[in-house]
Amino acid sequence: MEINMANSISEQNKALVLEAFDTLFNKRDYEAAVRFWSDTYIQHSAHIEPGREGLFDLIRSAPDTLRYEPGIV
């Protein structure tokens, strides 16, 4: 039964991540995306401005044709 619980949590986590990426990268719904990215989010890329707003600004500046297509989750 523990294995099923772990799989269930794993599947829920995968669904959450896919929803977060779709919300930000595909729908570009920044108001909804704040639910997924904390205001204390740490951006580790030197090419993107710090924090959640740095990530959001990157997406704002990207072409509308940019889409997130999930691979292996």
PDB file of N, CA and C in Angstrom:
ATOM      1  N   MET A   1       0.813  -1.187   0.000  1.00  0.00           N
ATOM      2  CA  MET A   1       0.000   0.000   0.000  1.00  0.00           C
ATOM      3  C   MET A   1       0.862   1.258   0.000  1.00  0.00           C
ATOM      4  N   GLU A   2       2.018   1.218   0.631  1.00  0.00           N
ATOM      5  CA  GLU A   2       2.914   2.369   0.641  1.00  0.00           C
ATOM      6  C   GLU A   2       3.389   2.700  -0.762  1.00  0.00           C
ATOM      7  N   ILE A   3       3.609   1.686  -1.591  1.00  0.00           N
ATOM      8  CA  ILE A   3       4.060   1.913  -2.961  1.00  0.00           C
ATOM      9  C   ILE A   3       2.987   2.693  -3.729  1.00  0.00           C
ATOM     10  N   ASN A   4       1.725   2.311  -3.562  1.00  0.00           N
ATOM     11  CA  ASN A   4       0.646   3.022  -4.236  1.00  0.00           C
ATOM     12  C   ASN A   4       0.567   4.465  -3.769  1.00  0.00           C
ATOM     13  N   MET A   5       0.776   4.689  -2.480  1.00  0.00           N
ATOM     14  CA  MET A   5       0.747   6.050  -1.941  1.00  0.00           C
ATOM     15  C   MET A   5       1.895   6.863  -2.543  1.00  0.00           C
ATOM     16  N   ALA A   6       3.081   6.274  -2.618  1.00  0.00           N
ATOM     17  CA  ALA A   6       4.238   6.967  -3.195  1.00  0.00           C
ATOM     18  C   ALA A   6       3.987   7.287  -4.662  1.00  0.00           C
ATOM     19  N   ASN A   7       3.436   6.328  -5.395  1.00  0.00           N
ATOM     20  CA  ASN A   7       3.123   6.566  -6.798  1.00  0.00           C
ATOM     21  C   ASN A   7       2.087   7.666  -6.944  1.00  0.00           C
ATOM     22  N   SER A   8       1.112   7.673  -6.063  1.00  0.00           N
ATOM     23  CA  SER A   8       0.079   8.688  -6.108  1.00  0.00           C
ATOM     24  C   SER A   8       0.684  10.070  -5.869  1.00  0.00           C
ATOM     25  N   ILE A   9       1.539  10.193  -4.878  1.00  0.00           N
ATOM     26  CA  ILE A   9       2.191  11.471  -4.588  1.00  0.00           C
ATOM     27  C   ILE A   9       3.089  11.869  -5.756  1.00  0.00           C
ATOM     28  N   SER A  10       3.810  10.912  -6.295  1.00  0.00           N
ATOM     29  CA  SER A  10       4.676  11.182  -7.441  1.00  0.00           C
ATOM     30  C   SER A  10       3.861  11.683  -8.627  1.00  0.00           C
ATOM     31  N   GLU A  11       2.753  11.056  -8.901  1.00  0.00           N
ATOM     32  CA  GLU A  11       1.892  11.468 -10.010  1.00  0.00           C
ATOM     33  C   GLU A  11       1.298  12.849  -9.748  1.00  0.00           C
ATOM     34  N   GLN A  12       0.927  13.124  -8.508  1.00  0.00           N
ATOM     35  CA  GLN A  12       0.400  14.447  -8.151  1.00  0.00           C
ATOM     36  C   GLN A  12       1.474  15.511  -8.346  1.00  0.00           C
ATOM     37  N   ASN A  13       2.699  15.197  -7.948  1.00  0.00           N
ATOM     38  CA  ASN A  13       3.807  16.144  -8.117  1.00  0.00           C
ATOM     39  C   ASN A  13       4.070  16.421  -9.593  1.00  0.00           C
ATOM     40  N   LYS A  14       4.047  15.377 -10.411  1.00  0.00           N
ATOM     41  CA  LYS A  14       4.258  15.543 -11.849  1.00  0.00           C
ATOM     42  C   LYS A  14       3.164  16.426 -12.449  1.00  0.00           C
ATOM     43  N   ALA A  15       1.930  16.188 -12.048  1.00  0.00           N
ATOM     44  CA  ALA A  15       0.815  16.980 -12.562  1.00  0.00           C
ATOM     45  C   ALA A  15       0.955  18.443 -12.144  1.00  0.00           C
ATOM     46  N   LEU A  16       1.409  18.672 -10.929  1.00  0.00           N
ATOM     47  CA  LEU A  16       1.609  20.030 -10.427  1.00  0.00           C
ATOM     48  C   LEU A  16       2.674  20.767 -11.244  1.00  0.00           C
ATOM     49  N   VAL A  17       3.777  20.105 -11.510  1.00  0.00           N
ATOM     50  CA  VAL A  17       4.852  20.719 -12.294  1.00  0.00           C
ATOM     51  C   VAL A  17       4.381  21.009 -13.714  1.00  0.00           C
ATOM     52  N   LEU A  18       3.677  20.071 -14.320  1.00  0.00           N
ATOM     53  CA  LEU A  18       3.174  20.293 -15.680  1.00  0.00           C
ATOM     54  C   LEU A  18       2.187  21.457 -15.715  1.00  0.00           C
ATOM     55  N   GLU A  19       1.336  21.558 -14.696  1.00  0.00           N
ATOM     56  CA  GLU A  19       0.397  22.677 -14.620  1.00  0.00           C
ATOM     57  C   GLU A  19       1.138  24.008 -14.464  1.00  0.00           C
ATOM     58  N   ALA A  20       2.164  24.011 -13.617  1.00  0.00           N
ATOM     59  CA  ALA A  20       2.950  25.230 -13.399  1.00  0.00           C
ATOM     60  C   ALA A  20       3.607  25.688 -14.696  1.00  0.00           C
ATOM     61  N   PHE A  21       4.261  24.781 -15.398  1.00  0.00           N
ATOM     62  CA  PHE A  21       4.948  25.140 -16.636  1.00  0.00           C
ATOM     63  C   PHE A  21       3.960  25.578 -17.713  1.00  0.00           C
ATOM     64  N   ASP A  22       2.828  24.905 -17.816  1.00  0.00           N
ATOM     65  CA  ASP A  22       1.815  25.284 -18.796  1.00  0.00           C
ATOM     66  C   ASP A  22       1.264  26.670 -18.468  1.00  0.00           C
ATOM     67  N   THR A  23       1.023  26.933 -17.200  1.00  0.00           N
ATOM     68  CA  THR A  23       0.481  28.222 -16.772  1.00  0.00           C
ATOM     69  C   THR A  23       1.418  29.366 -17.126  1.00  0.00           C
ATOM     70  N   LEU A  24       2.703  29.186 -16.863  1.00  0.00           N
ATOM     71  CA  LEU A  24       3.656  30.260 -17.121  1.00  0.00           C
ATOM     72  C   LEU A  24       4.095  30.307 -18.579  1.00  0.00           C
ATOM     73  N   PHE A  25       4.606  29.220 -19.097  1.00  0.00           N
ATOM     74  CA  PHE A  25       5.239  29.225 -20.411  1.00  0.00           C
ATOM     75  C   PHE A  25       4.257  29.228 -21.579  1.00  0.00           C
ATOM     76  N   ASN A  26       3.136  28.548 -21.442  1.00  0.00           N
ATOM     77  CA  ASN A  26       2.191  28.437 -22.553  1.00  0.00           C
ATOM     78  C   ASN A  26       1.033  29.422 -22.436  1.00  0.00           C
ATOM     79  N   LYS A  27       0.409  29.479 -21.280  1.00  0.00           N
ATOM     80  CA  LYS A  27      -0.725  30.391 -21.094  1.00  0.00           C
ATOM     81  C   LYS A  27      -0.272  31.811 -20.773  1.00  0.00           C
ATOM     82  N   ARG A  28       0.939  31.924 -20.230  1.00  0.00           N
ATOM     83  CA  ARG A  28       1.493  33.213 -19.818  1.00  0.00           C
ATOM     84  C   ARG A  28       0.540  33.951 -18.878  1.00  0.00           C
ATOM     85  N   ASP A  29       0.005  33.179 -17.964  1.00  0.00           N
ATOM     86  CA  ASP A  29      -0.904  33.709 -16.946  1.00  0.00           C
ATOM     87  C   ASP A  29      -0.076  33.988 -15.693  1.00  0.00           C
ATOM     88  N   TYR A  30       0.480  35.179 -15.641  1.00  0.00           N
ATOM     89  CA  TYR A  30       1.416  35.533 -14.565  1.00  0.00           C
ATOM     90  C   TYR A  30       0.727  35.614 -13.210  1.00  0.00           C
ATOM     91  N   GLU A  31      -0.515  36.055 -13.189  1.00  0.00           N
ATOM     92  CA  GLU A  31      -1.255  36.114 -11.923  1.00  0.00           C
ATOM     93  C   GLU A  31      -1.430  34.716 -11.344  1.00  0.00           C
ATOM     94  N   ALA A  32      -1.755  33.758 -12.181  1.00  0.00           N
ATOM     95  CA  ALA A  32      -1.919  32.380 -11.709  1.00  0.00           C
ATOM     96  C   ALA A  32      -0.566  31.739 -11.398  1.00  0.00           C
ATOM     97  N   ALA A  33       0.462  32.115 -12.141  1.00  0.00           N
ATOM     98  CA  ALA A  33       1.781  31.501 -11.975  1.00  0.00           C
ATOM     99  C   ALA A  33       2.398  31.801 -10.612  1.00  0.00           C
ATOM    100  N   VAL A  34       1.998  32.895  -9.975  1.00  0.00           N
ATOM    101  CA  VAL A  34       2.566  33.200  -8.653  1.00  0.00           C
ATOM    102  C   VAL A  34       2.218  32.126  -7.632  1.00  0.00           C
ATOM    103  N   ARG A  35       1.197  31.323  -7.913  1.00  0.00           N
ATOM    104  CA  ARG A  35       0.862  30.201  -7.015  1.00  0.00           C
ATOM    105  C   ARG A  35       1.955  29.131  -7.032  1.00  0.00           C
ATOM    106  N   PHE A  36       2.693  29.055  -8.127  1.00  0.00           N
ATOM    107  CA  PHE A  36       3.682  27.998  -8.302  1.00  0.00           C
ATOM    108  C   PHE A  36       5.110  28.442  -8.002  1.00  0.00           C
ATOM    109  N   TRP A  37       5.406  29.727  -8.214  1.00  0.00           N
ATOM    110  CA  TRP A  37       6.749  30.252  -7.973  1.00  0.00           C
ATOM    111  C   TRP A  37       6.702  31.208  -6.797  1.00  0.00           C
ATOM    112  N   SER A  38       7.406  30.871  -5.749  1.00  0.00           N
ATOM    113  CA  SER A  38       7.436  31.660  -4.523  1.00  0.00           C
ATOM    114  C   SER A  38       8.049  33.035  -4.768  1.00  0.00           C
ATOM    115  N   ASP A  39       7.670  34.007  -3.942  1.00  0.00           N
ATOM    116  CA  ASP A  39       8.299  35.322  -4.048  1.00  0.00           C
ATOM    117  C   ASP A  39       9.749  35.284  -3.571  1.00  0.00           C
ATOM    118  N   THR A  40      10.154  34.169  -2.973  1.00  0.00           N
ATOM    119  CA  THR A  40      11.555  33.974  -2.574  1.00  0.00           C
ATOM    120  C   THR A  40      12.270  32.998  -3.512  1.00  0.00           C
ATOM    121  N   TYR A  41      11.674  32.741  -4.678  1.00  0.00           N
ATOM    122  CA  TYR A  41      12.258  31.845  -5.691  1.00  0.00           C
ATOM    123  C   TYR A  41      13.674  32.298  -6.025  1.00  0.00           C
ATOM    124  N   ILE A  42      14.582  31.363  -6.083  1.00  0.00           N
ATOM    125  CA  ILE A  42      15.976  31.661  -6.413  1.00  0.00           C
ATOM    126  C   ILE A  42      16.254  31.206  -7.838  1.00  0.00           C
ATOM    127  N   GLN A  43      16.619  32.146  -8.672  1.00  0.00           N
ATOM    128  CA  GLN A  43      16.974  31.866 -10.067  1.00  0.00           C
ATOM    129  C   GLN A  43      18.489  31.636 -10.110  1.00  0.00           C
ATOM    130  N   HIS A  44      18.902  30.467 -10.541  1.00  0.00           N
ATOM    131  CA  HIS A  44      20.315  30.107 -10.506  1.00  0.00           C
ATOM    132  C   HIS A  44      21.053  30.389 -11.811  1.00  0.00           C
ATOM    133  N   SER A  45      20.331  30.761 -12.841  1.00  0.00           N
ATOM    134  CA  SER A  45      20.982  31.045 -14.117  1.00  0.00           C
ATOM    135  C   SER A  45      21.569  32.447 -14.105  1.00  0.00           C
ATOM    136  N   ALA A  46      22.812  32.565 -14.523  1.00  0.00           N
ATOM    137  CA  ALA A  46      23.469  33.873 -14.603  1.00  0.00           C
ATOM    138  C   ALA A  46      22.900  34.706 -15.751  1.00  0.00           C
ATOM    139  N   HIS A  47      22.137  34.088 -16.642  1.00  0.00           N
ATOM    140  CA  HIS A  47      21.609  34.765 -17.818  1.00  0.00           C
ATOM    141  C   HIS A  47      20.191  35.287 -17.616  1.00  0.00           C
ATOM    142  N   ILE A  48      19.628  35.039 -16.430  1.00  0.00           N
ATOM    143  CA  ILE A  48      18.269  35.469 -16.121  1.00  0.00           C
ATOM    144  C   ILE A  48      18.331  36.317 -14.861  1.00  0.00           C
ATOM    145  N   GLU A  49      17.596  37.413 -14.865  1.00  0.00           N
ATOM    146  CA  GLU A  49      17.560  38.276 -13.687  1.00  0.00           C
ATOM    147  C   GLU A  49      17.090  37.493 -12.468  1.00  0.00           C
ATOM    148  N   PRO A  50      17.490  37.909 -11.267  1.00  0.00           N
ATOM    149  CA  PRO A  50      17.172  37.166 -10.051  1.00  0.00           C
ATOM    150  C   PRO A  50      15.669  37.083  -9.759  1.00  0.00           C
ATOM    151  N   GLY A  51      15.322  36.033  -9.046  1.00  0.00           N
ATOM    152  CA  GLY A  51      13.987  35.872  -8.484  1.00  0.00           C
ATOM    153  C   GLY A  51      12.899  35.514  -9.467  1.00  0.00           C
ATOM    154  N   ARG A  52      11.702  35.430  -8.907  1.00  0.00           N
ATOM    155  CA  ARG A  52      10.517  35.071  -9.685  1.00  0.00           C
ATOM    156  C   ARG A  52      10.286  36.075 -10.813  1.00  0.00           C
ATOM    157  N   GLU A  53      10.434  37.349 -10.512  1.00  0.00           N
ATOM    158  CA  GLU A  53      10.202  38.365 -11.541  1.00  0.00           C
ATOM    159  C   GLU A  53      11.204  38.261 -12.683  1.00  0.00           C
ATOM    160  N   GLY A  54      12.421  37.835 -12.391  1.00  0.00           N
ATOM    161  CA  GLY A  54      13.392  37.619 -13.450  1.00  0.00           C
ATOM    162  C   GLY A  54      12.926  36.547 -14.414  1.00  0.00           C
ATOM    163  N   LEU A  55      12.402  35.464 -13.869  1.00  0.00           N
ATOM    164  CA  LEU A  55      11.866  34.382 -14.698  1.00  0.00           C
ATOM    165  C   LEU A  55      10.649  34.862 -15.480  1.00  0.00           C
ATOM    166  N   PHE A  56       9.743  35.533 -14.800  1.00  0.00           N
ATOM    167  CA  PHE A  56       8.534  36.025 -15.465  1.00  0.00           C
ATOM    168  C   PHE A  56       8.893  37.022 -16.571  1.00  0.00           C
ATOM    169  N   ASP A  57       9.856  37.906 -16.301  1.00  0.00           N
ATOM    170  CA  ASP A  57      10.276  38.873 -17.317  1.00  0.00           C
ATOM    171  C   ASP A  57      10.900  38.187 -18.523  1.00  0.00           C
ATOM    172  N   LEU A  58      11.631  37.111 -18.285  1.00  0.00           N
ATOM    173  CA  LEU A  58      12.196  36.345 -19.389  1.00  0.00           C
ATOM    174  C   LEU A  58      11.083  35.834 -20.300  1.00  0.00           C
ATOM    175  N   ILE A  59      10.033  35.285 -19.711  1.00  0.00           N
ATOM    176  CA  ILE A  59       8.920  34.750 -20.495  1.00  0.00           C
ATOM    177  C   ILE A  59       8.173  35.889 -21.186  1.00  0.00           C
ATOM    178  N   ARG A  60       7.997  37.008 -20.501  1.00  0.00           N
ATOM    179  CA  ARG A  60       7.341  38.172 -21.123  1.00  0.00           C
ATOM    180  C   ARG A  60       8.095  38.629 -22.377  1.00  0.00           C
ATOM    181  N   SER A  61       9.410  38.527 -22.342  1.00  0.00           N
ATOM    182  CA  SER A  61      10.221  39.001 -23.466  1.00  0.00           C
ATOM    183  C   SER A  61      10.389  37.959 -24.569  1.00  0.00           C
ATOM    184  N   ALA A  62       9.971  36.736 -24.325  1.00  0.00           N
ATOM    185  CA  ALA A  62      10.118  35.661 -25.317  1.00  0.00           C
ATOM    186  C   ALA A  62       9.034  35.782 -26.391  1.00  0.00           C
ATOM    187  N   PRO A  63       9.313  35.288 -27.577  1.00  0.00           N
ATOM    188  CA  PRO A  63       8.299  35.321 -28.644  1.00  0.00           C
ATOM    189  C   PRO A  63       7.038  34.552 -28.236  1.00  0.00           C
ATOM    190  N   ASP A  64       5.904  35.021 -28.713  1.00  0.00           N
ATOM    191  CA  ASP A  64       4.627  34.357 -28.400  1.00  0.00           C
ATOM    192  C   ASP A  64       4.593  32.920 -28.894  1.00  0.00           C
ATOM    193  N   THR A  65       5.454  32.592 -29.848  1.00  0.00           N
ATOM    194  CA  THR A  65       5.477  31.240 -30.400  1.00  0.00           C
ATOM    195  C   THR A  65       6.209  30.248 -29.493  1.00  0.00           C
ATOM    196  N   LEU A  66       6.921  30.770 -28.473  1.00  0.00           N
ATOM    197  CA  LEU A  66       7.612  29.879 -27.539  1.00  0.00           C
ATOM    198  C   LEU A  66       6.584  29.046 -26.791  1.00  0.00           C
ATOM    199  N   ARG A  67       6.775  27.747 -26.802  1.00  0.00           N
ATOM    200  CA  ARG A  67       5.857  26.832 -26.104  1.00  0.00           C
ATOM    201  C   ARG A  67       6.689  25.847 -25.303  1.00  0.00           C
ATOM    202  N   TYR A  68       6.183  25.465 -24.154  1.00  0.00           N
ATOM    203  CA  TYR A  68       6.795  24.414 -23.367  1.00  0.00           C
ATOM    204  C   TYR A  68       6.145  23.102 -23.766  1.00  0.00           C
ATOM    205  N   GLU A  69       6.936  22.166 -24.225  1.00  0.00           N
ATOM    206  CA  GLU A  69       6.468  20.830 -24.581  1.00  0.00           C
ATOM    207  C   GLU A  69       7.144  19.846 -23.644  1.00  0.00           C
ATOM    208  N   PRO A  70       6.376  19.215 -22.766  1.00  0.00           N
ATOM    209  CA  PRO A  70       7.003  18.303 -21.808  1.00  0.00           C
ATOM    210  C   PRO A  70       7.606  17.079 -22.487  1.00  0.00           C
ATOM    211  N   GLY A  71       8.741  16.686 -21.940  1.00  0.00           N
ATOM    212  CA  GLY A  71       9.401  15.446 -22.378  1.00  0.00           C
ATOM    213  C   GLY A  71       9.140  14.406 -21.307  1.00  0.00           C
ATOM    214  N   ILE A  72      10.198  13.865 -20.774  1.00  0.00           N
ATOM    215  CA  ILE A  72      10.074  12.890 -19.688  1.00  0.00           C
ATOM    216  C   ILE A  72       9.842  13.650 -18.403  1.00  0.00           C
ATOM    217  N   VAL A  73       8.807  13.255 -17.690  1.00  0.00           N
ATOM    218  CA  VAL A  73       8.484  13.919 -16.421  1.00  0.00           C
ATOM    219  C   VAL A  73       8.673  12.929 -15.300  1.00  0.00           C
TER     220      VAL A  73
END
